[in-house]
Structures are given as C-alpha cells and as structure tokens.
CSV table of C-alpha atoms in Angstrom, one decimal:
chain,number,residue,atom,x,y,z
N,1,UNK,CA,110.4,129.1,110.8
N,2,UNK,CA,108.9,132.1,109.5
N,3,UNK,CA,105.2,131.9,108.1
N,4,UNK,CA,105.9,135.3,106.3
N,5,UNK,CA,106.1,135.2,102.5
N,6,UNK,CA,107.4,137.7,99.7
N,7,UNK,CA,104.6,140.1,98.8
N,8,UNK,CA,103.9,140.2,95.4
N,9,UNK,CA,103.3,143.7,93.5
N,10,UNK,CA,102.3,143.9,90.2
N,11,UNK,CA,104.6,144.7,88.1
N,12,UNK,CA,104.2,147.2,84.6
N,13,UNK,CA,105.3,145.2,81.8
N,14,UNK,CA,107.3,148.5,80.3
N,15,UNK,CA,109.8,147.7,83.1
N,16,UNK,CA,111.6,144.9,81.2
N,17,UNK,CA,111.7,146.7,78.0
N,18,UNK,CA,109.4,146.5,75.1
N,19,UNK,CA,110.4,143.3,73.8
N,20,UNK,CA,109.7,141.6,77.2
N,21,UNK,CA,106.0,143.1,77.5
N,22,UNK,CA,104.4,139.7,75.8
N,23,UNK,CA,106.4,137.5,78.0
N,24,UNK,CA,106.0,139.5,81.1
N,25,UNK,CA,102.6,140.5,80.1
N,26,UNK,CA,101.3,137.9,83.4
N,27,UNK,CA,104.2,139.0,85.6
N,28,UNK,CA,101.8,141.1,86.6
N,29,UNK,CA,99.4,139.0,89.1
N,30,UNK,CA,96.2,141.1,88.9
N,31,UNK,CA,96.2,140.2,84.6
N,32,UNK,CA,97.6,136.5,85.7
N,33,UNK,CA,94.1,136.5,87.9
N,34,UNK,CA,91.6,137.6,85.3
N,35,UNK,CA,93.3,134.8,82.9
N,36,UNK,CA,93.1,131.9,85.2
N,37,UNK,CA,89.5,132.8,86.0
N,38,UNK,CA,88.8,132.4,82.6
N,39,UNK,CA,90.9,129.3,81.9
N,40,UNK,CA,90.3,127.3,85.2
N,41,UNK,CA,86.7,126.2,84.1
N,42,UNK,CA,87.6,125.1,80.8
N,43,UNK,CA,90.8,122.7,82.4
N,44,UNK,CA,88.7,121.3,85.0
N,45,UNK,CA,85.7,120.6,82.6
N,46,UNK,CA,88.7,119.1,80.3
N,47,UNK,CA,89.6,117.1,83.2
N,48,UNK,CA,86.7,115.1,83.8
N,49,UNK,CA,85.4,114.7,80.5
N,50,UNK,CA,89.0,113.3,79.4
N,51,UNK,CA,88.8,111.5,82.3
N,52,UNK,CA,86.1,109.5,82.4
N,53,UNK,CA,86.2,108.8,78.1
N,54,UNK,CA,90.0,107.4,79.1
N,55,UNK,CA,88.6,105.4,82.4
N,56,UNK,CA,85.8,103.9,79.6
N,57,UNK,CA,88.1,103.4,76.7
N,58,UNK,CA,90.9,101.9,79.3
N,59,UNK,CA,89.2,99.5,81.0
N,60,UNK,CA,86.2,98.3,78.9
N,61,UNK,CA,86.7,99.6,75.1
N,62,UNK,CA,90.5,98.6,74.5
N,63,UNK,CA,91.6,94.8,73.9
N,64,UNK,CA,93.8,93.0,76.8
N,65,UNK,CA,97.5,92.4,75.3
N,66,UNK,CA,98.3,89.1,74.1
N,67,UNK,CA,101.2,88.7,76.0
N,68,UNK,CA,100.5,90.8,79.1
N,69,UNK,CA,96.4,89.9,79.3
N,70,UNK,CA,94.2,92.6,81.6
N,71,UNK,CA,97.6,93.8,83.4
N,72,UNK,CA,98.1,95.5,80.3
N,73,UNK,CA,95.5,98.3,81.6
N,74,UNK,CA,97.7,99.0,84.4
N,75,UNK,CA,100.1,101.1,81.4
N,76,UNK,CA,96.9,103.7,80.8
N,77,UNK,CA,97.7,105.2,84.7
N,78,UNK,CA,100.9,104.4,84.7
N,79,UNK,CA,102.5,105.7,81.4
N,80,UNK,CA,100.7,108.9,81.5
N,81,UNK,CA,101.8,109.4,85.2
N,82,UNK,CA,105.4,108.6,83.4
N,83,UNK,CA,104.9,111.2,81.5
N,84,UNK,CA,103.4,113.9,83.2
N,85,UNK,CA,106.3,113.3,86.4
N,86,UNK,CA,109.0,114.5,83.5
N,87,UNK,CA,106.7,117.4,82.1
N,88,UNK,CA,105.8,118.4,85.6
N,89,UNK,CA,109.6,118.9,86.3
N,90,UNK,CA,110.4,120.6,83.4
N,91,UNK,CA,107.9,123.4,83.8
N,92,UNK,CA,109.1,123.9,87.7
N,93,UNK,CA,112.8,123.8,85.9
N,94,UNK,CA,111.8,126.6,83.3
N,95,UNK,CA,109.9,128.2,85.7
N,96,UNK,CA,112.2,128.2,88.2
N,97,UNK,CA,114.8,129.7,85.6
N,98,UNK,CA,112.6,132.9,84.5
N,99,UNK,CA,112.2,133.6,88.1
N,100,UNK,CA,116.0,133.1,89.2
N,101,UNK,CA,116.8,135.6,86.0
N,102,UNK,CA,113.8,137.8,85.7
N,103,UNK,CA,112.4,137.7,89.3
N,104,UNK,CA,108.8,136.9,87.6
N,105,UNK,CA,106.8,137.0,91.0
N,106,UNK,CA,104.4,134.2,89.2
N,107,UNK,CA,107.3,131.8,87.5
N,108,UNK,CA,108.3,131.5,91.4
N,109,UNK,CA,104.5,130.9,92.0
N,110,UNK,CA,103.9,128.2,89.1
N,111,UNK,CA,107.5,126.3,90.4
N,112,UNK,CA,106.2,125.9,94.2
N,113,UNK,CA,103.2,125.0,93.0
N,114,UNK,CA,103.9,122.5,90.5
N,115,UNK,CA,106.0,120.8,93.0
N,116,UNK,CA,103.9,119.0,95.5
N,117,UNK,CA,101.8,118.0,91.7
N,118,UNK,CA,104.7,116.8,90.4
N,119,UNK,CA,105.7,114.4,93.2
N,120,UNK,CA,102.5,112.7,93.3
N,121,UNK,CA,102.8,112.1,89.5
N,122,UNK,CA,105.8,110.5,89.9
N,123,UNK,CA,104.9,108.6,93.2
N,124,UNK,CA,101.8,107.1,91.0
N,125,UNK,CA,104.2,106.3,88.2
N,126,UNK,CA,106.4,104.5,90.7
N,127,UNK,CA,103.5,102.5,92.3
N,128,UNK,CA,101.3,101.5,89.2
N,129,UNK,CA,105.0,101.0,87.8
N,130,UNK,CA,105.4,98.6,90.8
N,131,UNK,CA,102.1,96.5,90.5
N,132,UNK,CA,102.8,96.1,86.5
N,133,UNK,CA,106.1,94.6,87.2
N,134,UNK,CA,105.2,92.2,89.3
N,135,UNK,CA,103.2,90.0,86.8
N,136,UNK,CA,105.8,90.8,84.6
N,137,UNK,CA,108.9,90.5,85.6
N,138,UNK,CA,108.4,88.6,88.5
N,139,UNK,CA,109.2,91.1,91.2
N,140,UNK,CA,108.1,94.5,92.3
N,141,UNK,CA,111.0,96.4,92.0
N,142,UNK,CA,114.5,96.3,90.1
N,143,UNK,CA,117.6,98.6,90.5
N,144,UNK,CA,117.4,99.1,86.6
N,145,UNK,CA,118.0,102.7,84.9
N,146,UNK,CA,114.6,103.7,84.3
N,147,UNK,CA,113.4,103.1,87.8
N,148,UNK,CA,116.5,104.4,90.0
N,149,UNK,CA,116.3,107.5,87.5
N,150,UNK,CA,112.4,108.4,88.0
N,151,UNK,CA,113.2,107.1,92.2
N,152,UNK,CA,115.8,110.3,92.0
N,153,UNK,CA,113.1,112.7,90.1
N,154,UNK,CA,111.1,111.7,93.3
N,155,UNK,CA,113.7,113.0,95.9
N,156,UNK,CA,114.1,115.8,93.6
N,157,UNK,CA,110.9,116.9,94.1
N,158,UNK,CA,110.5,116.1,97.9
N,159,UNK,CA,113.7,118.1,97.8
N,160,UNK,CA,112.7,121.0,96.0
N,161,UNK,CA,109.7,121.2,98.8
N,162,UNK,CA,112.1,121.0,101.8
N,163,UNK,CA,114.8,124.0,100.2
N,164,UNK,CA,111.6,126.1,99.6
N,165,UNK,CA,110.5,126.1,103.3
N,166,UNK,CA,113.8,125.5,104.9
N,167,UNK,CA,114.7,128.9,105.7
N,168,UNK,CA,113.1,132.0,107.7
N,169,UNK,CA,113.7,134.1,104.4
N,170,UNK,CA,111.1,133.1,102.1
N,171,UNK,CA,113.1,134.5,98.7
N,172,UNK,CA,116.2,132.6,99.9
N,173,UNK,CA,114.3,129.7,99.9
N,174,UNK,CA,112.9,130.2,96.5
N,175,UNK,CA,116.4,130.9,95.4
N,176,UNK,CA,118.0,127.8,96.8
N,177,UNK,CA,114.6,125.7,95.5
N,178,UNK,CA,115.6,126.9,92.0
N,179,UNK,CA,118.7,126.4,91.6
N,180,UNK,CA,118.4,122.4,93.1
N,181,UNK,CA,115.3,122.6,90.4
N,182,UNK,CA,118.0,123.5,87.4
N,183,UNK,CA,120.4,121.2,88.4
N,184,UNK,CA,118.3,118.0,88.5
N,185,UNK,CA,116.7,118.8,85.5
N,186,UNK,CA,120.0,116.8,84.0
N,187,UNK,CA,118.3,113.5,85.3
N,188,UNK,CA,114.9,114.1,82.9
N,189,UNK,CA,116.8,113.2,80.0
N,190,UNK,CA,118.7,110.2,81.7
N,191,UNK,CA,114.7,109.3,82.0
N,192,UNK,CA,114.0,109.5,78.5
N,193,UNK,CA,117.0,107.7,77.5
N,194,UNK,CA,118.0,105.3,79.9
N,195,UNK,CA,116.1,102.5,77.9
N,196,UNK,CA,118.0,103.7,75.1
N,197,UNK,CA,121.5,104.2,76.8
N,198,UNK,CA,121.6,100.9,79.0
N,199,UNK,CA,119.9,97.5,78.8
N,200,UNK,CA,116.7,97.7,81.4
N,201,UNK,CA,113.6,95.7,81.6
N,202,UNK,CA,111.7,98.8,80.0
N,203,UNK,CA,110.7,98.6,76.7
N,204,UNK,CA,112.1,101.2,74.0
N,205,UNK,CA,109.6,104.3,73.4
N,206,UNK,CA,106.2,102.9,71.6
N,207,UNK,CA,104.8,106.2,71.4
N,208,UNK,CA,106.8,109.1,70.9
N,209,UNK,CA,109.4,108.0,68.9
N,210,UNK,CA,111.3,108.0,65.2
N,211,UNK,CA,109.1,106.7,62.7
N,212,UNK,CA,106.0,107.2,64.8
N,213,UNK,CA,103.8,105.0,67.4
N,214,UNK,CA,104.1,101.2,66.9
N,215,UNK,CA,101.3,100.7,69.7
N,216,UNK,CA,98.2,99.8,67.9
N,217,UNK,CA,95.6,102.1,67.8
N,218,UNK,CA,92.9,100.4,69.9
N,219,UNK,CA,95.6,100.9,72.9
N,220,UNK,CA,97.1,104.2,71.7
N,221,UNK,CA,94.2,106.3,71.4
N,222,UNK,CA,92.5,105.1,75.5
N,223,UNK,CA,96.6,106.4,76.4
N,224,UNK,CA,96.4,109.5,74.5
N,225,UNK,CA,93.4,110.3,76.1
N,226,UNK,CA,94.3,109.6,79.8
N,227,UNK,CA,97.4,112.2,79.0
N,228,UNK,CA,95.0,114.4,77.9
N,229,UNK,CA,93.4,114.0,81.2
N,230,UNK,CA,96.2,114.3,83.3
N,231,UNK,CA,97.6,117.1,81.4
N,232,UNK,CA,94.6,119.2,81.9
N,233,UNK,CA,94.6,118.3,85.5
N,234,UNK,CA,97.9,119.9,85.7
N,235,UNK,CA,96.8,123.0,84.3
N,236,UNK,CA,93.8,123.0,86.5
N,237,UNK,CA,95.3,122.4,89.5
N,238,UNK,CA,98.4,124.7,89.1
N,239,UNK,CA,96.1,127.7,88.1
N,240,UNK,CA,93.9,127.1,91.5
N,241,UNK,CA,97.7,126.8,93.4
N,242,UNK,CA,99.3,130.6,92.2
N,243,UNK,CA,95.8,131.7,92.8
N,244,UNK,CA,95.9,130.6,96.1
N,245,UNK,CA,99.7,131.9,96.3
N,246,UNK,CA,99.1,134.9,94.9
N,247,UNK,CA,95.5,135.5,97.1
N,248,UNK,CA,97.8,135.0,100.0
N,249,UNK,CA,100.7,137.2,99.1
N,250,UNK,CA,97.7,140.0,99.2
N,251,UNK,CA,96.4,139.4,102.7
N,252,UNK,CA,100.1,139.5,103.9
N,253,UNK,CA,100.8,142.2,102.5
N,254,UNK,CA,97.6,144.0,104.0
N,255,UNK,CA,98.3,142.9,107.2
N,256,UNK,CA,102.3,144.4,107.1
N,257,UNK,CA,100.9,147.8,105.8
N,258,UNK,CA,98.0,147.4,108.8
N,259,UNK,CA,100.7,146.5,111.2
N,260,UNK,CA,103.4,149.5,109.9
N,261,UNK,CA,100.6,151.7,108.8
C-alpha cells in the first residue's frame, strides 16, 4: 500500500465562477489554515467549559428519574453520543458529496477526518446504550430497530476507513470512501425514525420533536449542555485533523518536487 497522498494546491476561488467564490472561498487550504487557527482555541475552550458545567449539572445538579433512579445519568453520555454519531455522518456525507462533485481538496479533508470521530461517537452511543439497558430492560442488547440501525452506522464508518486506505491511489480511495459515505447516508434517517416506524424498546423523541421537549427542564438543560460539549469537540477535533491533512499534503509535496526537482 502506498503511503503517498494527493497533494493539495490552493485553489483561486474565481475558478468555479463568481457565484461559487463564498462557498469555495476555504477550498483554498492556506485561507482554511488562517481560519482554523483562529477558531480552534475558541472550540477547545468551548469544549471543556461545556464539559465540565454538563459533568456538574449531570451527575450532581439534576434529579435521578422516578422510574429509572441514578441510571438515568447514563442518558447525558449516551444521548448526546446518539446524537452526535448521526451529525458526525452527515457532515462526512455532505462533505463527501462537495468533494465527489466539486473536487474541494478540504471537503475530502473534513470527510476522512470526521470518520475515525464519528465511529467512536457511535461506539460510545452503543456501549453507554448497552449499560442503560441492562437495568432496564433486563439485558444488554436487543436486535430492535434503533440498535441494529446505529450497529450498521458503525460498520459504515469502520467501512468508510477501510475504502479510503484500500487502494495504492489515494484519490481512488477517496472516491470509493465517498460514494459508500452517500449511500449509507439512507440508514441516518431509518435512525431517526425507527422508534417511530416499528415498535422498539426506545422511547419516541423527548427532545427534538413536534410540539417541543416533554423532558423536564432540570434533565433537559445538563443534556443540552453535554451536546454542546460534544459538538464543540467535533469542531475542535476535525479543525486539528484537515490541519494535520493539509500540513502533510505540504511536506509531500516538497519532497516529490525535491525528488523530481
């Protein structure tokens, strides 16, 4: 297997056209470098602030449930992981999309690097997901809808990492990555819905839903803010990833233009 990668170039926005120049504006990597040096402060001070208010508020603030009693705390990990696993795969989807179409150097960059984030999202969902059900339902896994569904966004993502470093040509692997990407993006709304579509031992959406929340506040507002932290961590970490991406696109390409030059 090759350990050569494509060798990003910035690219002038006036290539696509004038009404592309916003959208491709950071399809140039020297601009999408001064941005995320900017921005990856703020998301990793984000990150632990949100972090450690939603650790307080989860574990000592908020009330155990009446039914469930302290395993209730258990759903401030694992909802937001929930959560974040779907979100995780729909940015590598879209992403993976704008660089199939437009070749965006960095879309490719955000996709690979939101992949390895994304499965460990959804490998926390499935284990706090695991350890809640057991008190609850009596066992620690059931073949229902909502857990076969987020077991397949799992070996979606493990599979999107294999594609992308399956073959000698790095682009073909991108290409192949992508297009496995946009095609199991068609089990994220099975996710959403399967509580809705079949019967499961999942309860219907208390949070984002018609008619708004019906979780009471003193549990909604520790989850909101353990999304916020996990959503920031997202950001954070993707922003270091394509930095690291792009940093090593550069050295390869100095090395090819030392080694032909």
């Amino acid at each position: 297997m090759s350990e050569a990668g494509p060798v990003v170039r910035d690219r002038p926005g006036e290539r696509w056209g004038g009404r592309w120049n916003v959208f491709n504006r950071y399809a140039n990597p020297t601009r999408f470098m001064q941005l995320s040096a900017k921005l990856v402060p703020w998301f990793a001070g984000a990150t632990v602030l949100l972090m450690a208010a939603g650790l307080y508020f989860a574990l000592f603030a908020s009330p155990p449930d009446y039914q469930q009693g302290e395993s209730v705390r258990i759903m401030y990990v694992h909802v937001p992981a929930a959560w974040m696993a779907m979100f995780c795969y729909t940015s590598m989807a879209v992403a993976s999309a704008i660089g199939l179409i437009w070749r965006h150097p960095v879309a490719e960059m955000t996709a690979k690097a939101t992949a390895p984030i994304g499965a460990c999202f959804t490998f926390l969902a499935l284990v706090t997901g695991s350890l809640w059900g057991k008190p609850m339902w009596g066992t620690w896994w059931v073949w229902d809808a909502r857990l076969t569904s987020v077991l397949v966004l799992f070996f979606l993502y493990l599979g999107y990492m294999a594609l992308e470093n399956a073959f000698d040509d790095p682009a073909r692997g991108t290409r192949a990555a992508g297009i496995l990407a946009l095609v199991g993006f068609v089990n994220v709304p099975i996710i959403k819905f399967s509580v809705d579509w079949w019967n499961t031992l999942h309860q219907p959406a208390s949070v984002v839903r018609m008619g708004g929340p019906t979780i009471d506040s003193s549990m909604l507002i520790p989850l909101l803010v353990m999304a916020g932290a996990f959503t920031c961590y997202y950001f954070w970490v993707v922003l270091v990833r394509v930095r690291g991406e792009i940093i090593a696109s550069r050295i390869r390409g100095l090395r090819l233009r030392q080694v032909h030059g």
